[in-house]
Amino acid sequence: MSEQPAPSMRALVRGLAVIKFFTGLEDPVTISEISRGTGYDRAVVRRILGTLETVGYVDRKGAGFVLNPTVLELGYAYLSSDPLPSIAEARLRPLASKIQESSSFGVLQQERVVYLARVQIKRITGPILNVGTMMDPYLTAVGRMLLAGLSSAELDSYLAHVELRPVTPRTVVDPGRLRAEVELARDRGWCLVEDQVELGLLAAAMPVRSASGATVGAINVTSHTSRTTAERFIEEILPELRTTVRLVEADLQHANYESAQ
């Protein structure tokens, strides 16, 4: 029988689950909505929200609740303790400025891509990604490059249970085809995706590796077919992306960084 968490730890787990429930939600949410979404009793949700309100992590708004910016303390604690995001962002800025395209750095956490650094070039088209944004890895160039860094057994496990949902008419939803594209990315050391999250959106990514060769993240550059073609994008972007990756890897080696995963 698996060990059950102590009451104090169970309360922590529940509190974090309630905080995560707000992800991507802009409108206030009610106790009933959180209860249905988390599976916790209304009384439990009410106590958790009371505690979160006391420490300033949520605010009441009408009949519902919204996250307070104070909750960012949790994210800042991580960002200040890990040199990886700051190292990546320092190298993304000159890259994005030079090529005039947005660039991001992401890692794989619990089968989701989490973006830890982002330099956004203002465009009319293209998604707006913020630090902390999470996405399904099969949809993105960063995600597929991170999947390529998994062992064969880990990739098998991911493909065995992931639900591949179409976001555009061209989203890859066939596990066999996704495997082939991930393996191709692994073989050539870079990945290109087109029309997966948004029609016309192009993204190229390369892995960032530690001194031991472990994939600790991936860097992408995004563009749009209204500005370039896939062929020209690859030709022009990959050399710049490769240079940036090498600089990040050198910085990590200088900092004696090794992924804890």
PDB file of C-alpha atoms in Angstrom:
ATOM      1  CA  MET A   1       0.000   0.000   0.000  1.00  0.00           C
ATOM      2  CA  SER A   2       1.374   3.428  -0.959  1.00  0.00           C
ATOM      3  CA  GLU A   3       2.275   5.772   1.861  1.00  0.00           C
ATOM      4  CA  GLN A   4      -0.303   8.504   2.458  1.00  0.00           C
ATOM      5  CA  PRO A   5       0.883  12.082   3.073  1.00  0.00           C
ATOM      6  CA  ALA A   6       0.662  13.471   6.595  1.00  0.00           C
ATOM      7  CA  PRO A   7      -2.302  15.814   7.251  1.00  0.00           C
ATOM      8  CA  SER A   8      -0.085  18.908   7.037  1.00  0.00           C
ATOM      9  CA  MET A   9       1.376  17.768   3.712  1.00  0.00           C
ATOM     10  CA  ARG A  10      -2.082  16.850   2.427  1.00  0.00           C
ATOM     11  CA  ALA A  11      -3.219  20.392   3.152  1.00  0.00           C
ATOM     12  CA  LEU A  12      -0.225  21.729   1.231  1.00  0.00           C
ATOM     13  CA  VAL A  13      -0.967  19.482  -1.736  1.00  0.00           C
ATOM     14  CA  ARG A  14      -4.590  20.615  -1.759  1.00  0.00           C
ATOM     15  CA  GLY A  15      -3.627  24.265  -1.478  1.00  0.00           C
ATOM     16  CA  LEU A  16      -1.266  24.011  -4.440  1.00  0.00           C
ATOM     17  CA  ALA A  17      -3.936  22.172  -6.439  1.00  0.00           C
ATOM     18  CA  VAL A  18      -6.365  25.027  -5.842  1.00  0.00           C
ATOM     19  CA  ILE A  19      -3.761  27.575  -6.942  1.00  0.00           C
ATOM     20  CA  LYS A  20      -3.074  25.558 -10.104  1.00  0.00           C
ATOM     21  CA  PHE A  21      -6.810  25.451 -10.839  1.00  0.00           C
ATOM     22  CA  PHE A  22      -6.659  29.183 -11.648  1.00  0.00           C
ATOM     23  CA  THR A  23      -4.186  28.564 -14.489  1.00  0.00           C
ATOM     24  CA  GLY A  24      -5.375  30.198 -17.701  1.00  0.00           C
ATOM     25  CA  LEU A  25      -8.562  31.566 -16.108  1.00  0.00           C
ATOM     26  CA  GLU A  26      -9.269  35.286 -16.356  1.00  0.00           C
ATOM     27  CA  ASP A  27     -12.708  35.505 -14.755  1.00  0.00           C
ATOM     28  CA  PRO A  28     -13.382  34.968 -11.041  1.00  0.00           C
ATOM     29  CA  VAL A  29     -14.142  31.370 -10.095  1.00  0.00           C
ATOM     30  CA  THR A  30     -16.549  30.236  -7.419  1.00  0.00           C
ATOM     31  CA  ILE A  31     -16.098  27.686  -4.663  1.00  0.00           C
ATOM     32  CA  SER A  32     -18.442  25.335  -6.522  1.00  0.00           C
ATOM     33  CA  GLU A  33     -16.379  25.583  -9.723  1.00  0.00           C
ATOM     34  CA  ILE A  34     -13.141  24.889  -7.864  1.00  0.00           C
ATOM     35  CA  SER A  35     -14.773  22.007  -6.015  1.00  0.00           C
ATOM     36  CA  ARG A  36     -15.878  20.409  -9.281  1.00  0.00           C
ATOM     37  CA  GLY A  37     -12.524  21.018 -10.936  1.00  0.00           C
ATOM     38  CA  THR A  38     -10.359  19.678  -8.110  1.00  0.00           C
ATOM     39  CA  GLY A  39     -12.676  17.018  -6.709  1.00  0.00           C
ATOM     40  CA  TYR A  40     -12.432  18.499  -3.210  1.00  0.00           C
ATOM     41  CA  ASP A  41     -15.474  19.085  -1.004  1.00  0.00           C
ATOM     42  CA  ARG A  42     -16.828  22.627  -0.948  1.00  0.00           C
ATOM     43  CA  ALA A  43     -15.975  22.909   2.753  1.00  0.00           C
ATOM     44  CA  VAL A  44     -12.353  21.947   2.015  1.00  0.00           C
ATOM     45  CA  VAL A  45     -12.142  24.459  -0.836  1.00  0.00           C
ATOM     46  CA  ARG A  46     -13.638  27.167   1.382  1.00  0.00           C
ATOM     47  CA  ARG A  47     -10.987  26.560   4.070  1.00  0.00           C
ATOM     48  CA  ILE A  48      -8.179  26.560   1.518  1.00  0.00           C
ATOM     49  CA  LEU A  49      -9.378  29.803  -0.063  1.00  0.00           C
ATOM     50  CA  GLY A  50      -9.672  31.358   3.383  1.00  0.00           C
ATOM     51  CA  THR A  51      -6.033  30.513   4.083  1.00  0.00           C
ATOM     52  CA  LEU A  52      -4.878  31.720   0.658  1.00  0.00           C
ATOM     53  CA  GLU A  53      -6.797  34.962   1.163  1.00  0.00           C
ATOM     54  CA  THR A  54      -5.156  35.450   4.564  1.00  0.00           C
ATOM     55  CA  VAL A  55      -1.644  35.181   3.070  1.00  0.00           C
ATOM     56  CA  GLY A  56      -2.618  37.404   0.144  1.00  0.00           C
ATOM     57  CA  TYR A  57      -2.535  34.823  -2.648  1.00  0.00           C
ATOM     58  CA  VAL A  58      -6.214  35.206  -3.648  1.00  0.00           C
ATOM     59  CA  ASP A  59      -8.762  38.006  -3.510  1.00  0.00           C
ATOM     60  CA  ARG A  60     -12.550  37.942  -3.433  1.00  0.00           C
ATOM     61  CA  LYS A  61     -14.196  39.426  -6.492  1.00  0.00           C
ATOM     62  CA  GLY A  62     -17.967  39.399  -6.445  1.00  0.00           C
ATOM     63  CA  ALA A  63     -19.150  35.854  -5.853  1.00  0.00           C
ATOM     64  CA  GLY A  64     -15.810  34.363  -6.867  1.00  0.00           C
ATOM     65  CA  PHE A  65     -12.073  34.499  -6.317  1.00  0.00           C
ATOM     66  CA  VAL A  66      -9.067  35.609  -8.383  1.00  0.00           C
ATOM     67  CA  LEU A  67      -5.368  35.131  -7.885  1.00  0.00           C
ATOM     68  CA  ASN A  68      -3.488  38.031  -6.329  1.00  0.00           C
ATOM     69  CA  PRO A  69      -0.109  39.001  -7.899  1.00  0.00           C
ATOM     70  CA  THR A  70       1.461  38.142  -4.537  1.00  0.00           C
ATOM     71  CA  VAL A  71       1.283  34.485  -5.627  1.00  0.00           C
ATOM     72  CA  LEU A  72       4.168  35.284  -7.967  1.00  0.00           C
ATOM     73  CA  GLU A  73       6.375  34.962  -4.876  1.00  0.00           C
ATOM     74  CA  LEU A  74       6.206  31.202  -5.421  1.00  0.00           C
ATOM     75  CA  GLY A  75       7.560  31.512  -8.939  1.00  0.00           C
ATOM     76  CA  TYR A  76      10.206  34.062  -8.003  1.00  0.00           C
ATOM     77  CA  ALA A  77      11.511  31.726  -5.322  1.00  0.00           C
ATOM     78  CA  TYR A  78      12.251  29.165  -8.032  1.00  0.00           C
ATOM     79  CA  LEU A  79      13.624  31.662 -10.559  1.00  0.00           C
ATOM     80  CA  SER A  80      16.011  33.105  -7.980  1.00  0.00           C
ATOM     81  CA  SER A  81      17.246  29.676  -6.877  1.00  0.00           C
ATOM     82  CA  ASP A  82      17.976  28.252 -10.343  1.00  0.00           C
ATOM     83  CA  PRO A  83      20.499  29.975 -12.657  1.00  0.00           C
ATOM     84  CA  LEU A  84      19.044  28.331 -15.768  1.00  0.00           C
ATOM     85  CA  PRO A  85      16.244  30.853 -16.523  1.00  0.00           C
ATOM     86  CA  SER A  86      18.478  33.910 -16.076  1.00  0.00           C
ATOM     87  CA  ILE A  87      21.268  32.388 -18.162  1.00  0.00           C
ATOM     88  CA  ALA A  88      18.830  31.547 -20.940  1.00  0.00           C
ATOM     89  CA  GLU A  89      17.133  34.951 -20.930  1.00  0.00           C
ATOM     90  CA  ALA A  90      20.473  36.771 -21.117  1.00  0.00           C
ATOM     91  CA  ARG A  91      21.241  34.918 -24.351  1.00  0.00           C
ATOM     92  CA  LEU A  92      17.733  35.128 -25.809  1.00  0.00           C
ATOM     93  CA  ARG A  93      17.713  38.923 -25.762  1.00  0.00           C
ATOM     94  CA  PRO A  94      20.509  39.503 -28.288  1.00  0.00           C
ATOM     95  CA  LEU A  95      19.202  36.627 -30.420  1.00  0.00           C
ATOM     96  CA  ALA A  96      15.681  38.063 -30.635  1.00  0.00           C
ATOM     97  CA  SER A  97      17.022  41.556 -31.218  1.00  0.00           C
ATOM     98  CA  LYS A  98      19.262  40.416 -34.065  1.00  0.00           C
ATOM     99  CA  ILE A  99      16.710  38.318 -35.953  1.00  0.00           C
ATOM    100  CA  GLN A 100      13.644  40.363 -34.915  1.00  0.00           C
ATOM    101  CA  GLU A 101      11.693  37.265 -33.982  1.00  0.00           C
ATOM    102  CA  SER A 102      10.476  36.053 -30.588  1.00  0.00           C
ATOM    103  CA  SER A 103      12.446  33.396 -28.737  1.00  0.00           C
ATOM    104  CA  SER A 104      11.718  31.195 -25.732  1.00  0.00           C
ATOM    105  CA  PHE A 105      13.412  28.698 -23.442  1.00  0.00           C
ATOM    106  CA  GLY A 106      11.416  25.813 -22.010  1.00  0.00           C
ATOM    107  CA  VAL A 107      11.850  22.705 -19.904  1.00  0.00           C
ATOM    108  CA  LEU A 108       9.829  19.520 -19.508  1.00  0.00           C
ATOM    109  CA  GLN A 109       8.000  19.143 -16.197  1.00  0.00           C
ATOM    110  CA  GLN A 110       5.445  16.392 -15.587  1.00  0.00           C
ATOM    111  CA  GLU A 111       4.913  15.961 -19.335  1.00  0.00           C
ATOM    112  CA  ARG A 112       4.229  19.669 -19.904  1.00  0.00           C
ATOM    113  CA  VAL A 113       6.475  22.295 -21.428  1.00  0.00           C
ATOM    114  CA  VAL A 114       7.060  25.107 -18.946  1.00  0.00           C
ATOM    115  CA  TYR A 115       8.500  28.310 -20.419  1.00  0.00           C
ATOM    116  CA  LEU A 116      11.119  29.757 -18.085  1.00  0.00           C
ATOM    117  CA  ALA A 117      12.427  32.578 -20.286  1.00  0.00           C
ATOM    118  CA  ARG A 118      10.837  34.531 -23.121  1.00  0.00           C
ATOM    119  CA  VAL A 119      11.792  37.518 -25.261  1.00  0.00           C
ATOM    120  CA  GLN A 120       8.760  38.692 -27.206  1.00  0.00           C
ATOM    121  CA  ILE A 121       9.058  40.778 -30.353  1.00  0.00           C
ATOM    122  CA  LYS A 122       5.812  42.674 -30.794  1.00  0.00           C
ATOM    123  CA  ARG A 123       3.914  41.330 -33.771  1.00  0.00           C
ATOM    124  CA  ILE A 124       0.306  41.364 -34.894  1.00  0.00           C
ATOM    125  CA  THR A 125       0.423  37.592 -35.371  1.00  0.00           C
ATOM    126  CA  GLY A 126       1.770  34.844 -33.147  1.00  0.00           C
ATOM    127  CA  PRO A 127       0.967  33.600 -29.645  1.00  0.00           C
ATOM    128  CA  ILE A 128       1.760  35.609 -26.545  1.00  0.00           C
ATOM    129  CA  LEU A 129       3.674  33.365 -24.164  1.00  0.00           C
ATOM    130  CA  ASN A 130       4.622  34.439 -20.683  1.00  0.00           C
ATOM    131  CA  VAL A 131       7.144  32.993 -18.259  1.00  0.00           C
ATOM    132  CA  GLY A 132       5.357  30.136 -16.529  1.00  0.00           C
ATOM    133  CA  THR A 133       3.112  29.318 -19.485  1.00  0.00           C
ATOM    134  CA  MET A 134       2.598  25.559 -19.873  1.00  0.00           C
ATOM    135  CA  MET A 135       1.813  23.734 -23.109  1.00  0.00           C
ATOM    136  CA  ASP A 136       1.516  20.166 -24.325  1.00  0.00           C
ATOM    137  CA  PRO A 137       4.870  19.136 -25.789  1.00  0.00           C
ATOM    138  CA  TYR A 138       3.450  17.465 -28.902  1.00  0.00           C
ATOM    139  CA  LEU A 139       2.212  20.872 -30.110  1.00  0.00           C
ATOM    140  CA  THR A 140       5.455  22.818 -29.975  1.00  0.00           C
ATOM    141  CA  ALA A 141       8.969  22.727 -31.369  1.00  0.00           C
ATOM    142  CA  VAL A 142      10.405  23.106 -27.868  1.00  0.00           C
ATOM    143  CA  GLY A 143       8.213  20.266 -26.652  1.00  0.00           C
ATOM    144  CA  ARG A 144       9.128  17.873 -29.432  1.00  0.00           C
ATOM    145  CA  MET A 145      12.807  18.639 -28.905  1.00  0.00           C
ATOM    146  CA  LEU A 146      12.376  17.844 -25.213  1.00  0.00           C
ATOM    147  CA  LEU A 147      10.541  14.628 -26.052  1.00  0.00           C
ATOM    148  CA  ALA A 148      13.506  13.761 -28.256  1.00  0.00           C
ATOM    149  CA  GLY A 149      15.701  13.992 -25.167  1.00  0.00           C
ATOM    150  CA  LEU A 150      13.743  11.264 -23.378  1.00  0.00           C
ATOM    151  CA  SER A 151      14.819   7.636 -23.290  1.00  0.00           C
ATOM    152  CA  SER A 152      12.984   5.227 -25.586  1.00  0.00           C
ATOM    153  CA  ALA A 153      11.061   3.823 -22.606  1.00  0.00           C
ATOM    154  CA  GLU A 154      10.051   7.311 -21.444  1.00  0.00           C
ATOM    155  CA  LEU A 155       8.887   8.257 -24.936  1.00  0.00           C
ATOM    156  CA  ASP A 156       6.935   4.991 -25.203  1.00  0.00           C
ATOM    157  CA  SER A 157       5.223   5.758 -21.905  1.00  0.00           C
ATOM    158  CA  TYR A 158       4.317   9.289 -23.004  1.00  0.00           C
ATOM    159  CA  LEU A 159       2.883   8.171 -26.349  1.00  0.00           C
ATOM    160  CA  ALA A 160       0.955   5.333 -24.699  1.00  0.00           C
ATOM    161  CA  HIS A 161      -1.284   7.598 -22.634  1.00  0.00           C
ATOM    162  CA  VAL A 162      -1.150  11.117 -24.097  1.00  0.00           C
ATOM    163  CA  GLU A 163      -4.358  12.413 -25.643  1.00  0.00           C
ATOM    164  CA  LEU A 164      -3.407  14.096 -28.909  1.00  0.00           C
ATOM    165  CA  ARG A 165      -6.056  16.764 -29.424  1.00  0.00           C
ATOM    166  CA  PRO A 166      -6.189  18.869 -32.609  1.00  0.00           C
ATOM    167  CA  VAL A 167      -5.758  22.607 -32.152  1.00  0.00           C
ATOM    168  CA  THR A 168      -5.666  23.358 -35.885  1.00  0.00           C
ATOM    169  CA  PRO A 169      -6.664  21.194 -38.878  1.00  0.00           C
ATOM    170  CA  ARG A 170      -2.962  20.324 -39.294  1.00  0.00           C
ATOM    171  CA  THR A 171      -2.140  19.362 -35.702  1.00  0.00           C
ATOM    172  CA  VAL A 172      -0.412  15.965 -35.574  1.00  0.00           C
ATOM    173  CA  VAL A 173      -2.735  13.623 -33.682  1.00  0.00           C
ATOM    174  CA  ASP A 174      -1.406  10.261 -34.870  1.00  0.00           C
ATOM    175  CA  PRO A 175       1.001   8.720 -32.296  1.00  0.00           C
ATOM    176  CA  GLY A 176       3.007   6.934 -34.994  1.00  0.00           C
ATOM    177  CA  ARG A 177       3.572  10.103 -36.960  1.00  0.00           C
ATOM    178  CA  LEU A 178       4.434  12.048 -33.802  1.00  0.00           C
ATOM    179  CA  ARG A 179       6.998   9.395 -32.863  1.00  0.00           C
ATOM    180  CA  ALA A 180       8.552   9.625 -36.330  1.00  0.00           C
ATOM    181  CA  GLU A 181       8.843  13.405 -36.076  1.00  0.00           C
ATOM    182  CA  VAL A 182      10.326  13.243 -32.574  1.00  0.00           C
ATOM    183  CA  GLU A 183      12.869  10.664 -33.719  1.00  0.00           C
ATOM    184  CA  LEU A 184      13.732  12.818 -36.733  1.00  0.00           C
ATOM    185  CA  ALA A 185      14.304  15.770 -34.408  1.00  0.00           C
ATOM    186  CA  ARG A 186      16.543  13.601 -32.236  1.00  0.00           C
ATOM    187  CA  ASP A 187      18.594  12.464 -35.248  1.00  0.00           C
ATOM    188  CA  ARG A 188      19.184  15.886 -36.777  1.00  0.00           C
ATOM    189  CA  GLY A 189      19.398  17.906 -33.550  1.00  0.00           C
ATOM    190  CA  TRP A 190      16.707  20.430 -34.403  1.00  0.00           C
ATOM    191  CA  CYS A 191      12.976  20.561 -34.892  1.00  0.00           C
ATOM    192  CA  LEU A 192      10.600  22.559 -37.071  1.00  0.00           C
ATOM    193  CA  VAL A 193       6.844  22.712 -36.559  1.00  0.00           C
ATOM    194  CA  GLU A 194       4.287  24.511 -38.686  1.00  0.00           C
ATOM    195  CA  ASP A 195       0.548  25.104 -38.212  1.00  0.00           C
ATOM    196  CA  GLN A 196       0.370  23.084 -34.987  1.00  0.00           C
ATOM    197  CA  VAL A 197      -0.855  25.721 -32.523  1.00  0.00           C
ATOM    198  CA  GLU A 198      -1.878  28.382 -35.020  1.00  0.00           C
ATOM    199  CA  LEU A 199      -2.182  28.281 -38.789  1.00  0.00           C
ATOM    200  CA  GLY A 200       0.825  29.980 -40.344  1.00  0.00           C
ATOM    201  CA  LEU A 201       2.932  29.804 -37.201  1.00  0.00           C
ATOM    202  CA  LEU A 202       6.478  28.509 -37.675  1.00  0.00           C
ATOM    203  CA  ALA A 203       8.781  27.473 -34.842  1.00  0.00           C
ATOM    204  CA  ALA A 204      12.266  25.984 -34.830  1.00  0.00           C
ATOM    205  CA  ALA A 205      13.956  24.610 -31.708  1.00  0.00           C
ATOM    206  CA  MET A 206      17.228  23.076 -30.568  1.00  0.00           C
ATOM    207  CA  PRO A 207      18.070  21.294 -27.310  1.00  0.00           C
ATOM    208  CA  VAL A 208      20.221  22.754 -24.560  1.00  0.00           C
ATOM    209  CA  ARG A 209      22.438  20.141 -22.958  1.00  0.00           C
ATOM    210  CA  SER A 210      24.472  20.046 -19.774  1.00  0.00           C
ATOM    211  CA  ALA A 211      28.132  19.057 -19.666  1.00  0.00           C
ATOM    212  CA  SER A 212      27.094  15.411 -19.211  1.00  0.00           C
ATOM    213  CA  GLY A 213      24.971  15.525 -22.361  1.00  0.00           C
ATOM    214  CA  ALA A 214      21.588  15.530 -20.619  1.00  0.00           C
ATOM    215  CA  THR A 215      18.885  17.659 -22.246  1.00  0.00           C
ATOM    216  CA  VAL A 216      18.012  20.352 -19.699  1.00  0.00           C
ATOM    217  CA  GLY A 217      15.800  22.465 -21.937  1.00  0.00           C
ATOM    218  CA  ALA A 218      15.279  23.757 -25.455  1.00  0.00           C
ATOM    219  CA  ILE A 219      15.320  27.142 -27.186  1.00  0.00           C
ATOM    220  CA  ASN A 220      12.981  28.117 -29.980  1.00  0.00           C
ATOM    221  CA  VAL A 221      12.462  30.928 -32.437  1.00  0.00           C
ATOM    222  CA  THR A 222       8.998  31.629 -33.834  1.00  0.00           C
ATOM    223  CA  SER A 223       7.905  33.344 -37.035  1.00  0.00           C
ATOM    224  CA  HIS A 224       4.935  33.357 -39.399  1.00  0.00           C
ATOM    225  CA  THR A 225       4.408  32.367 -43.017  1.00  0.00           C
ATOM    226  CA  SER A 226       3.215  35.910 -43.686  1.00  0.00           C
ATOM    227  CA  ARG A 227       6.844  36.977 -43.169  1.00  0.00           C
ATOM    228  CA  THR A 228       8.869  34.019 -44.424  1.00  0.00           C
ATOM    229  CA  THR A 229       8.755  30.502 -45.813  1.00  0.00           C
ATOM    230  CA  ALA A 230       9.639  27.371 -43.878  1.00  0.00           C
ATOM    231  CA  GLU A 231      12.670  26.811 -46.111  1.00  0.00           C
ATOM    232  CA  ARG A 232      14.024  30.340 -45.708  1.00  0.00           C
ATOM    233  CA  PHE A 233      13.232  30.288 -41.998  1.00  0.00           C
ATOM    234  CA  ILE A 234      15.339  27.154 -41.504  1.00  0.00           C
ATOM    235  CA  GLU A 235      18.187  28.532 -43.605  1.00  0.00           C
ATOM    236  CA  GLU A 236      18.319  31.877 -41.814  1.00  0.00           C
ATOM    237  CA  ILE A 237      17.367  30.960 -38.265  1.00  0.00           C
ATOM    238  CA  LEU A 238      19.144  27.672 -37.539  1.00  0.00           C
ATOM    239  CA  PRO A 239      22.703  29.116 -37.587  1.00  0.00           C
ATOM    240  CA  GLU A 240      21.693  31.902 -35.180  1.00  0.00           C
ATOM    241  CA  LEU A 241      19.803  29.476 -32.971  1.00  0.00           C
ATOM    242  CA  ARG A 242      22.739  27.072 -32.904  1.00  0.00           C
ATOM    243  CA  THR A 243      25.110  29.859 -31.847  1.00  0.00           C
ATOM    244  CA  THR A 244      22.801  30.889 -29.013  1.00  0.00           C
ATOM    245  CA  VAL A 245      22.441  27.310 -27.792  1.00  0.00           C
ATOM    246  CA  ARG A 246      26.216  26.898 -27.692  1.00  0.00           C
ATOM    247  CA  LEU A 247      26.554  30.113 -25.687  1.00  0.00           C
ATOM    248  CA  VAL A 248      23.938  28.968 -23.159  1.00  0.00           C
ATOM    249  CA  GLU A 249      25.646  25.580 -22.838  1.00  0.00           C
ATOM    250  CA  ALA A 250      28.993  27.289 -22.262  1.00  0.00           C
ATOM    251  CA  ASP A 251      27.428  29.495 -19.579  1.00  0.00           C
ATOM    252  CA  LEU A 252      25.924  26.445 -17.880  1.00  0.00           C
ATOM    253  CA  GLN A 253      29.257  24.643 -17.924  1.00  0.00           C
ATOM    254  CA  HIS A 254      30.944  27.712 -16.431  1.00  0.00           C
ATOM    255  CA  ALA A 255      28.298  27.743 -13.693  1.00  0.00           C
ATOM    256  CA  ASN A 256      28.848  23.994 -13.083  1.00  0.00           C
ATOM    257  CA  TYR A 257      25.155  23.462 -13.796  1.00  0.00           C
ATOM    258  CA  GLU A 258      23.728  19.973 -13.962  1.00  0.00           C
ATOM    259  CA  SER A 259      20.028  19.205 -14.183  1.00  0.00           C
ATOM    260  CA  ALA A 260      18.560  17.782 -10.974  1.00  0.00           C
ATOM    261  CA  GLN A 261      16.098  15.707 -12.996  1.00  0.00           C
TER     262      GLN A 261
END
